[in-house]
């Protein structure tokens, strides 16, 4: 591949309204251009100024950027801070009585907590962790429902310098076990169960199952938040109730002052090959990126009611639930449930009832709600909204326009944000008071983010031509390494193929004549199902682990709601099944993958064949499988295919 052909040609432009411009933090193109120019001309001074402006330092830094050990960059390295202090203590003077979190449970119960109350809860829980001899540098797994307590657990870890690794509550025991093993965690924080759509989903039993697997002896404590009171098995040696842990604990906990480069968290993301990657983020650089991006992209105001719908198990929930809103003193919504329970108007009712001003969600959610019709949102008062946001995957233009016209009532700008687990915060996104919007485009890089598009050799491509998206300069919020595997970090994100100098995002993109960026998809085989990135290798490995399966390959197939569904091509050890037998085995394999990885990894389709399409050298022809999966016409050269007869087999889905 030299370039990638773009098939999207979007001409519509939506400019910010005069009303929005008059209130925007950045509304003057000259001010915006000045920021970009400052970053271009004095890169280190630019980021140094922002770090002093946004972060409260225990000990100020003297060195902004150390690039001596490329690509393991250090930012503000001799500075000392505490992230929890920056999120909570700094708000006690002016925002002590301000509501920090409005929590709405699955069943509709409301809990409001002020900054003062949140600070007490975090301190008590942090002291509880210290009483278990958990200290700076220890790794803690968090496997929690979406709740105030999940944020408290993350903030408490940050307060004592422990490194948290949050695992999404939908992942299986096997996935949880892998992360416990890789981090060497000494404690797990969980709940008896979580509530979603009126149903209880057990969590503690999943932890028990994970810990029963091999190589988890590092775990000394399991802390359980009592969400529902359902019966759970109890290990008297290691298990302790959350409420018992905090009983009698002081409501103040002295922060652990750490280096700017001290790891704040490890968050696992799927790779195209091998096991999930433990993305390690720093304290200061990560926090700075999250804060600055929230201020700029969400046009944050003190009176905002901010709602990011992401679970804290993903990077979006880290940056724009657990950290940036608190660091800026915001009031935010946290919602435990799903958009369609008890009815399809749940999201719109939350916006109405709590007077939400900024609403940030995934295209998957938007597309699923579109199917329910434009009349439904009209039954609710959405007049409080002033800004909408999209995250997780590119949003198709028609969904963008629906979101703009129906939900935003043609007055709310949409910030379509491109970023990654690895970048920690927004990289390409509109600053809404300045940048005219194009449906489907994430628009322009933020000031200080040096983005480009190159071909396979690392050379720039012309505007309008697709290629590899890269970031040319280090930036503070960039992941520092892959936990325990710096070599993999370097090979994955700074490959020698494109010169080894630039951060390779793993996405293809094109830039139009106005300098707007358009994300075209992954350049590897990572799938994007409902905004969740899943590696093909993980799913294939899970399938092959089943005793019936000899070989498997998975690809993504576009889906109007989920973005992509997983299509699995499977070769059994026995003969290729047909009819009801095939359906029975397919259901068994779907459930198997759900157990091994989690429900989100279930294949949407399973297709059986006598074998997989391979070159005579034994390489699976994945591009061919993608074409077959999408029902496309095969135009590729199949002369090297070992057994062309199987192509007709693989066109037929069992389920």
XYZ file of C-alpha atoms in Angstrom:
655
model
C 0.000 0.000 0.000
C 1.262 3.399 -0.993
C -1.942 5.302 -0.322
C -5.474 4.422 0.723
C -8.357 5.559 -1.416
C -10.969 7.574 0.435
C -14.579 6.953 -0.572
C -16.111 9.523 1.771
C -16.831 12.890 0.233
C -18.661 15.078 2.716
C -19.336 18.676 1.704
C -21.641 19.918 4.494
C -20.182 22.459 6.937
C -21.725 23.545 10.245
C -20.338 26.710 11.782
C -20.657 27.472 15.493
C -23.559 29.800 16.198
C -23.050 33.377 17.310
C -24.642 32.452 20.650
C -22.115 29.694 21.215
C -19.173 31.833 20.122
C -20.038 34.624 22.546
C -19.722 32.253 25.538
C -16.866 30.005 24.331
C -13.541 29.725 26.185
C -11.757 29.936 22.849
C -13.844 31.888 20.384
C -11.288 33.986 18.626
C -9.471 32.424 15.685
C -6.509 34.669 16.393
C -6.204 33.307 19.960
C -6.464 29.760 18.634
C -3.861 30.437 15.966
C -1.616 32.027 18.582
C -1.740 28.811 20.657
C -0.822 26.731 17.621
C 2.010 29.114 16.744
C 3.337 29.099 20.320
C 3.451 25.297 20.254
C 5.175 25.231 16.877
C 7.797 27.820 17.772
C 8.411 27.077 21.477
C 7.227 23.515 21.995
C 8.681 22.888 25.430
C 7.820 26.365 26.708
C 4.235 25.823 25.525
C 3.752 22.613 27.487
C 5.713 23.945 30.452
C 3.427 26.965 30.683
C 0.309 24.786 30.608
C 1.745 22.406 33.239
C 2.355 25.306 35.624
C -1.079 26.771 34.914
C -3.178 23.614 35.310
C -1.351 21.463 37.880
C -0.645 22.206 41.536
C 2.895 21.025 42.234
C 4.306 19.936 45.571
C 7.737 20.522 44.077
C 7.928 22.468 40.789
C 9.709 20.943 37.806
C 12.779 22.516 36.203
C 13.009 20.301 33.105
C 10.041 20.092 30.724
C 10.975 17.299 28.317
C 13.724 14.694 28.313
C 14.037 12.985 24.911
C 17.404 11.377 25.587
C 16.006 7.824 25.655
C 13.749 7.757 22.595
C 10.852 6.737 22.629
C 10.721 6.546 26.438
C 10.161 10.251 26.929
C 9.986 11.952 30.301
C 7.915 15.057 31.024
C 8.378 17.355 34.043
C 10.469 14.542 35.520
C 11.923 16.349 38.546
C 8.509 17.764 39.529
C 6.563 16.201 42.425
C 2.749 16.072 42.762
C -0.210 13.927 43.711
C -3.061 13.383 41.247
C -5.733 12.864 43.919
C -4.677 16.113 45.608
C -5.108 17.869 42.264
C -8.570 16.370 41.830
C -9.923 16.821 45.347
C -7.942 18.900 47.866
C -7.567 21.816 45.480
C -11.370 22.020 45.284
C -11.964 22.186 49.025
C -11.397 25.922 49.341
C -13.808 27.188 46.681
C -15.854 24.124 45.683
C -16.192 22.242 48.978
C -20.000 22.318 48.921
C -20.319 21.959 45.171
C -21.784 18.727 43.867
C -18.999 16.620 42.379
C -21.043 13.618 41.233
C -24.725 12.992 40.608
C -25.066 9.227 40.580
C -28.139 7.592 39.093
C -28.396 3.858 39.695
C -29.866 1.340 37.298
C -33.151 1.358 39.219
C -33.229 5.172 39.320
C -31.994 5.924 42.838
C -30.119 9.240 43.054
C -27.042 9.974 45.145
C -25.415 13.413 45.152
C -21.962 13.815 46.616
C -20.080 17.081 47.183
C -16.365 17.617 46.812
C -16.058 17.702 50.598
C -17.906 14.382 50.943
C -15.950 12.793 48.084
C -12.666 13.875 49.662
C -13.671 12.190 52.931
C -14.669 8.965 51.181
C -11.430 8.832 49.203
C -9.322 9.540 52.288
C -11.085 6.888 54.381
C -10.706 4.283 51.668
C -7.070 5.271 51.056
C -6.391 4.839 54.769
C -8.126 1.487 54.548
C -5.788 0.442 51.746
C -2.794 1.562 53.776
C -4.035 -0.546 56.695
C -3.685 -3.569 54.389
C -0.042 -2.599 53.835
C -0.716 -1.383 50.313
C 1.828 1.240 49.376
C 3.392 3.291 46.610
C 4.066 1.261 43.466
C 1.804 -1.678 44.372
C -0.642 -2.713 41.657
C -4.354 -2.905 42.407
C -7.010 -4.423 40.122
C -10.386 -2.640 40.134
C -13.341 -4.712 38.861
C -16.352 -2.601 39.772
C -19.782 -1.465 38.660
C -20.084 2.006 37.214
C -20.504 3.905 40.479
C -19.194 6.574 42.817
C -17.257 3.795 44.547
C -15.348 2.974 41.352
C -14.110 6.564 41.200
C -13.332 6.520 44.937
C -11.237 3.373 44.458
C -9.260 4.931 41.587
C -8.702 8.187 43.435
C -7.677 6.356 46.627
C -5.053 4.383 44.715
C -3.728 7.618 43.246
C -3.681 9.179 46.715
C -1.326 6.552 48.156
C 0.740 6.131 44.983
C -0.601 2.650 44.212
C -0.992 1.843 40.504
C -4.539 0.897 39.546
C -5.609 -1.269 36.647
C -9.335 -1.102 36.017
C -10.911 -4.104 34.298
C -14.258 -3.581 32.579
C -17.028 -5.384 34.490
C -18.083 -7.293 31.362
C -14.824 -9.175 31.034
C -14.579 -12.828 31.938
C -12.627 -14.568 34.696
C -9.974 -15.564 32.181
C -9.467 -11.963 31.025
C -9.381 -10.798 34.648
C -6.879 -13.525 35.527
C -4.566 -12.463 32.697
C -4.487 -8.900 33.991
C -3.935 -9.956 37.623
C -1.082 -12.165 36.503
C 0.531 -9.570 34.226
C 0.435 -6.741 36.776
C 1.372 -8.870 39.775
C -1.487 -7.189 41.646
C -1.578 -7.567 45.431
C -5.251 -6.649 45.822
C -8.540 -6.700 43.913
C -11.348 -4.212 44.542
C -14.736 -5.466 43.406
C -18.454 -5.679 44.313
C -20.888 -8.476 45.000
C -22.621 -7.687 41.726
C -23.611 -4.905 39.365
C -27.018 -3.931 38.022
C -27.649 -3.452 34.305
C -31.045 -3.270 32.693
C -32.816 -4.518 35.820
C -30.627 -7.600 36.078
C -27.912 -8.425 38.574
C -24.555 -9.440 37.106
C -22.265 -11.166 39.574
C -18.741 -9.785 39.989
C -17.245 -11.337 43.138
C -17.707 -14.919 41.857
C -15.807 -13.939 38.684
C -12.949 -12.678 40.862
C -12.999 -15.934 42.833
C -12.822 -17.918 39.609
C -9.946 -15.786 38.295
C -8.014 -16.211 41.522
C -8.523 -19.976 41.399
C -6.465 -20.067 38.230
C -2.684 -20.382 38.302
C -0.122 -17.692 39.128
C -2.345 -15.356 41.158
C -0.590 -15.844 44.476
C 0.372 -12.172 44.523
C -3.180 -11.216 45.615
C -3.437 -10.862 49.390
C -6.719 -8.956 49.694
C -10.089 -8.816 47.946
C -12.180 -5.787 48.943
C -15.898 -6.121 48.205
C -18.367 -3.260 47.900
C -21.841 -4.436 48.878
C -23.929 -3.217 45.949
C -26.989 -5.477 46.266
C -26.437 -7.782 49.230
C -26.720 -10.947 47.149
C -25.114 -14.060 48.630
C -21.462 -14.608 47.709
C -18.871 -17.151 48.734
C -16.461 -15.882 51.356
C -12.738 -16.422 51.861
C -12.049 -15.415 55.446
C -8.318 -15.099 54.865
C -8.335 -12.597 52.014
C -11.893 -11.162 51.666
C -12.993 -7.978 53.419
C -16.097 -5.819 53.048
C -15.539 -2.265 51.836
C -17.662 -0.840 54.661
C -15.702 -2.768 57.269
C -12.392 -1.637 55.803
C -13.258 2.053 56.203
C -14.837 1.751 59.663
C -12.979 3.957 62.114
C -10.591 5.283 59.475
C -9.574 8.940 59.539
C -11.300 11.261 57.111
C -7.934 12.695 56.098
C -5.156 10.858 54.327
C -1.850 12.584 53.637
C -1.138 12.235 49.904
C 1.858 10.250 48.717
C 3.899 12.829 46.833
C 5.298 11.192 43.719
C 7.458 12.044 40.736
C 5.707 13.401 37.657
C 6.681 10.174 35.886
C 5.338 7.848 38.569
C 2.860 5.414 36.946
C -0.723 6.418 37.683
C -2.420 3.421 36.065
C -2.118 0.481 33.707
C -4.996 -0.055 31.295
C -5.105 -3.048 28.977
C -5.942 -2.730 25.324
C -6.098 -5.383 22.662
C -3.362 -5.743 20.118
C -3.472 -7.284 16.659
C -1.268 -10.113 17.859
C -0.434 -11.692 21.193
C -1.751 -10.903 24.620
C -3.395 -7.589 25.590
C -1.031 -4.666 26.092
C -0.778 -3.084 29.543
C -0.645 0.602 28.619
C 1.204 2.489 31.352
C 0.424 6.162 31.927
C 2.340 8.684 34.000
C 0.913 10.981 36.667
C 1.588 14.560 35.577
C 1.634 14.250 31.784
C -1.567 12.245 31.695
C -3.411 14.586 34.066
C -2.298 17.652 32.125
C -3.530 16.244 28.817
C -6.890 15.252 30.279
C -7.435 18.659 31.900
C -6.374 20.789 28.952
C -8.415 18.780 26.477
C -11.525 18.962 28.656
C -11.144 22.721 28.997
C -10.644 23.248 25.266
C -12.724 20.571 23.561
C -15.698 20.524 25.944
C -15.496 24.304 26.409
C -15.769 23.594 30.121
C -17.644 26.102 32.337
C -18.044 26.035 36.116
C -21.837 25.794 35.804
C -21.751 22.831 33.415
C -23.463 19.560 34.201
C -21.170 17.189 32.361
C -22.079 13.666 31.340
C -19.653 11.224 29.777
C -21.464 7.898 29.387
C -18.288 5.766 29.227
C -17.538 3.090 31.804
C -14.414 3.617 33.899
C -13.171 0.295 32.525
C -12.144 2.144 29.367
C -9.786 5.069 28.815
C -12.673 7.469 28.174
C -14.028 6.732 31.638
C -10.556 7.271 33.118
C -9.921 10.624 31.483
C -13.401 12.137 31.352
C -15.058 10.615 34.414
C -12.469 9.737 37.056
C -9.888 12.468 36.520
C -10.393 15.560 34.319
C -13.883 16.570 35.544
C -12.764 16.381 39.177
C -9.478 18.171 38.516
C -11.443 21.046 36.965
C -14.033 21.119 39.753
C -16.909 20.009 37.526
C -20.282 18.542 38.398
C -20.811 15.335 36.460
C -23.333 12.545 35.964
C -22.427 8.909 36.555
C -25.003 6.400 35.365
C -24.951 2.706 36.223
C -27.440 1.335 33.705
C -28.179 1.047 29.988
C -29.854 3.524 27.586
C -32.998 1.432 27.060
C -34.028 0.514 30.639
C -36.677 0.800 31.895
C -37.533 2.272 28.501
C -35.821 3.744 25.459
C -36.082 7.297 26.764
C -33.711 6.733 29.715
C -30.830 8.843 28.384
C -33.091 11.694 27.376
C -34.837 11.633 30.750
C -31.474 11.851 32.544
C -30.520 14.863 30.430
C -33.885 16.460 31.144
C -33.989 15.739 34.879
C -30.434 16.817 35.668
C -30.225 19.666 33.140
C -27.158 18.199 31.460
C -25.230 20.769 29.422
C -22.445 18.637 27.845
C -23.227 15.118 26.633
C -20.400 12.818 25.489
C -21.206 9.357 24.145
C -20.312 6.755 21.521
C -21.569 6.472 17.925
C -22.848 2.996 18.827
C -25.233 4.546 21.339
C -26.302 7.201 18.871
C -26.994 4.659 16.099
C -28.991 2.388 18.413
C -31.156 5.307 19.548
C -31.712 6.511 15.980
C -33.489 3.227 15.248
C -36.059 4.054 17.896
C -37.138 7.118 15.929
C -36.760 10.891 16.106
C -40.094 11.312 17.893
C -38.908 9.810 21.179
C -36.294 12.464 22.120
C -38.937 15.074 21.307
C -40.900 13.934 24.356
C -38.168 15.279 26.641
C -36.840 18.751 27.394
C -33.287 18.780 26.012
C -32.947 22.552 26.039
C -30.187 22.490 28.675
C -27.754 20.920 26.207
C -25.166 23.249 24.727
C -22.497 20.810 23.466
C -22.445 17.219 22.213
C -19.506 14.871 21.865
C -18.694 11.613 20.119
C -15.997 9.082 21.068
C -14.822 5.531 20.436
C -14.880 5.275 16.660
C -15.540 7.476 13.640
C -19.157 8.590 13.456
C -20.833 8.233 10.075
C -22.104 11.557 8.682
C -25.815 10.712 8.774
C -25.659 9.702 12.435
C -23.731 12.936 13.080
C -26.469 15.002 11.432
C -29.210 13.178 13.375
C -27.344 13.809 16.612
C -26.917 17.468 15.680
C -30.484 18.108 14.496
C -32.586 15.902 16.768
C -30.647 15.877 20.044
C -28.759 19.135 19.702
C -31.743 20.849 18.022
C -29.354 22.375 15.477
C -27.747 24.644 18.064
C -25.190 22.416 19.817
C -21.783 21.887 18.206
C -20.604 18.272 18.075
C -17.029 17.546 19.113
C -16.059 14.391 17.250
C -12.937 13.306 19.119
C -10.095 11.090 17.892
C -7.740 9.669 20.467
C -6.660 6.338 21.956
C -5.968 4.460 25.155
C -2.327 5.108 24.363
C -2.688 8.896 23.950
C -4.644 9.389 27.191
C -6.666 12.350 25.916
C -8.020 14.000 22.780
C -5.528 14.441 19.949
C -7.696 15.564 17.033
C -10.968 17.297 17.850
C -12.719 20.576 17.138
C -12.384 23.444 19.538
C -16.088 24.221 19.213
C -16.064 28.000 19.393
C -13.508 28.292 16.612
C -13.632 25.334 14.232
C -16.462 24.864 11.666
C -17.644 21.237 11.694
C -17.810 18.642 8.940
C -19.940 15.544 9.691
C -17.674 12.527 10.003
C -14.437 14.484 10.474
C -12.615 14.881 13.781
C -11.376 18.150 12.214
C -8.057 19.593 13.448
C -5.268 18.557 15.826
C -5.290 20.318 19.168
C -2.573 22.944 19.716
C 0.663 21.171 20.604
C -0.258 17.928 18.808
C 1.826 17.497 15.645
C -0.138 15.136 13.404
C 0.694 13.952 9.891
C -0.175 11.206 7.399
C 2.571 9.128 5.812
C 2.943 6.158 3.519
C 4.553 2.834 4.382
C 8.016 4.342 4.046
C 7.286 7.226 6.423
C 7.000 9.861 3.683
C 4.200 12.429 3.771
C 1.255 11.818 1.440
C -0.601 14.520 -0.436
C -3.863 15.960 0.859
C -6.776 13.749 -0.060
C -4.671 10.611 -0.094
C -4.932 8.111 2.693
C -2.071 6.727 4.714
C -0.823 6.035 8.196
C -1.719 8.517 10.930
C 1.328 9.526 12.956
C 2.188 12.035 15.690
C 5.569 13.611 15.026
C 6.494 15.017 18.436
C 6.235 13.529 21.928
C 3.330 14.898 23.971
C 2.777 14.795 27.754
C -0.169 12.372 27.882
C 1.424 9.698 25.682
C 1.719 6.275 27.311
C 5.183 5.724 28.705
C 5.524 2.031 27.915
C 3.765 -1.327 27.864
C 3.910 -2.707 31.389
C 6.798 -5.117 31.636
C 7.516 -5.029 27.921
C 9.317 -1.896 26.700
C 10.513 -3.716 23.577
C 6.943 -4.363 22.478
C 6.092 -0.698 23.128
C 8.891 0.456 20.858
C 8.165 -2.073 18.108
C 4.407 -1.409 18.160
C 4.290 2.366 18.322
C 7.653 3.512 16.921
C 8.331 0.875 14.256
C 11.458 1.005 12.162
C 9.284 0.511 9.061
C 8.440 4.213 9.121
C 11.815 5.346 10.435
C 11.317 4.648 14.169
C 10.915 8.373 14.915
C 7.160 8.919 15.025
C 4.262 7.572 17.063
C 2.260 5.262 14.787
C -1.390 5.458 15.775
C -2.462 2.301 13.953
C -5.244 4.128 12.121
C -5.450 5.080 8.486
C -6.596 8.583 7.697
C -6.701 11.267 5.066
C -6.458 15.025 5.285
C -8.628 17.207 3.063
C -7.814 20.524 1.422
C -8.938 22.432 4.542
C -6.554 20.478 6.762
C -9.394 18.436 8.299
C -8.602 14.854 9.280
C -10.815 11.898 8.416
C -10.225 8.574 10.154
C -10.629 5.682 7.734
C -10.173 2.665 9.994
C -7.516 0.432 11.545
C -4.415 -0.562 9.673
C -4.153 -3.739 11.714
C -6.699 -6.379 12.570
C -8.063 -4.822 15.736
C -11.842 -4.928 15.748
C -14.084 -2.137 17.025
C -17.294 -3.589 18.428
C -19.606 -1.074 20.106
C -16.629 1.197 20.700
C -14.592 -1.588 22.341
C -11.253 -2.489 20.731
C -10.762 -6.230 20.533
C -7.782 -8.061 19.125
C -8.423 -10.790 16.558
C -5.701 -12.928 18.039
C -7.437 -13.047 21.441
C -10.723 -14.187 19.914
C -9.045 -16.693 17.604
C -7.067 -18.100 20.503
C -10.257 -18.488 22.548
C -11.967 -20.358 19.700
C -9.026 -22.681 19.147
C -8.918 -23.399 22.890
C -12.236 -25.210 22.449
C -11.675 -28.954 22.014
C -13.846 -29.041 18.868
C -11.864 -26.411 16.953
C -8.784 -26.968 14.841
C -8.343 -23.506 13.404
C -10.081 -20.166 13.393
C -9.815 -16.676 11.936
C -11.978 -13.652 12.702
C -12.657 -10.426 10.835
C -14.892 -7.432 11.296
C -18.064 -6.819 9.320
C -19.648 -3.325 9.284
C -22.779 -3.045 11.417
C -25.122 -0.048 11.516
C -25.441 -0.111 15.292
C -22.303 -1.718 16.714
C -19.839 -0.342 14.208
C -18.520 -3.841 13.561
C -19.669 -7.357 14.333
C -17.296 -10.272 14.578
C -17.384 -12.881 11.824
C -15.601 -16.099 12.788
C -14.389 -18.606 10.199
C -13.940 -21.947 11.920
C -12.419 -25.283 10.942
C -13.419 -28.137 13.255
C -11.311 -31.134 14.133
C -14.081 -33.366 12.835
C -15.975 -32.995 9.588
C -17.660 -29.735 8.644
C -21.131 -29.682 10.263
C -24.381 -28.924 8.466
C -27.955 -28.040 9.348
C -29.050 -28.228 12.974
C -25.734 -29.705 14.064
C -23.925 -26.664 12.674
C -26.294 -24.303 14.515
C -25.816 -26.211 17.768
C -22.014 -26.075 17.544
C -22.080 -22.412 16.520
C -24.129 -21.502 19.606
C -21.742 -23.513 21.758
C -18.734 -21.680 20.315
C -20.352 -18.270 20.781
C -21.010 -19.062 24.421
C -17.483 -20.402 24.756
C -15.956 -17.125 23.555
C -18.248 -15.230 25.909
C -16.966 -17.315 28.823
C -13.312 -17.061 27.767
C -13.182 -13.331 27.035
C -16.547 -11.723 27.717
C -19.945 -11.180 26.050
C -18.688 -8.291 23.919
C -16.349 -10.706 22.088
C -19.161 -13.054 20.969
C -19.007 -13.618 17.195
C -22.054 -12.223 15.452
C -21.631 -14.812 12.713
C -19.918 -18.192 12.574
C -19.047 -19.855 9.280
C -17.649 -23.366 8.986
C -15.290 -24.605 6.322
C -13.125 -27.616 5.556
C -10.153 -25.257 5.918
C -9.234 -21.587 5.766
C -8.074 -19.751 2.643
C -4.295 -19.806 2.741
C -1.468 -19.139 0.428
C 0.628 -22.140 -0.455
C 3.146 -20.903 2.067
C 0.509 -21.322 4.784
C -0.442 -17.655 5.369
C -4.122 -16.995 5.989
C -5.499 -14.575 3.417
C -7.224 -12.207 5.823
C -8.094 -9.600 3.221
C -9.946 -12.283 1.331
C -11.815 -13.296 4.500
C -12.808 -9.685 5.088
C -14.251 -9.500 1.570
C -16.148 -12.772 2.071
C -17.385 -11.638 5.481
C -18.867 -8.466 4.036
C -20.475 -10.346 1.154
C -18.344 -8.510 -1.371
C -17.255 -9.653 -4.780
C -13.867 -11.318 -4.762
C -11.568 -9.290 -6.980
C -8.252 -10.201 -5.347
C -5.791 -12.488 -7.013
C -6.499 -15.996 -5.678
C -3.952 -17.792 -7.788
C -1.841 -18.483 -4.699
C -4.830 -19.917 -2.815
C -4.283 -23.494 -1.707
C -7.919 -24.654 -1.996
C -10.261 -22.261 -3.881
C -13.230 -24.621 -3.460
C -13.728 -23.596 0.161
C -14.688 -20.028 -0.742
C -18.300 -21.018 -1.396
C -18.426 -22.773 1.996
C -17.221 -19.697 3.853
C -19.821 -17.425 2.288
C -22.585 -19.130 4.268
C -23.236 -18.078 7.857
C -24.664 -20.631 10.278
C -25.995 -17.994 12.706
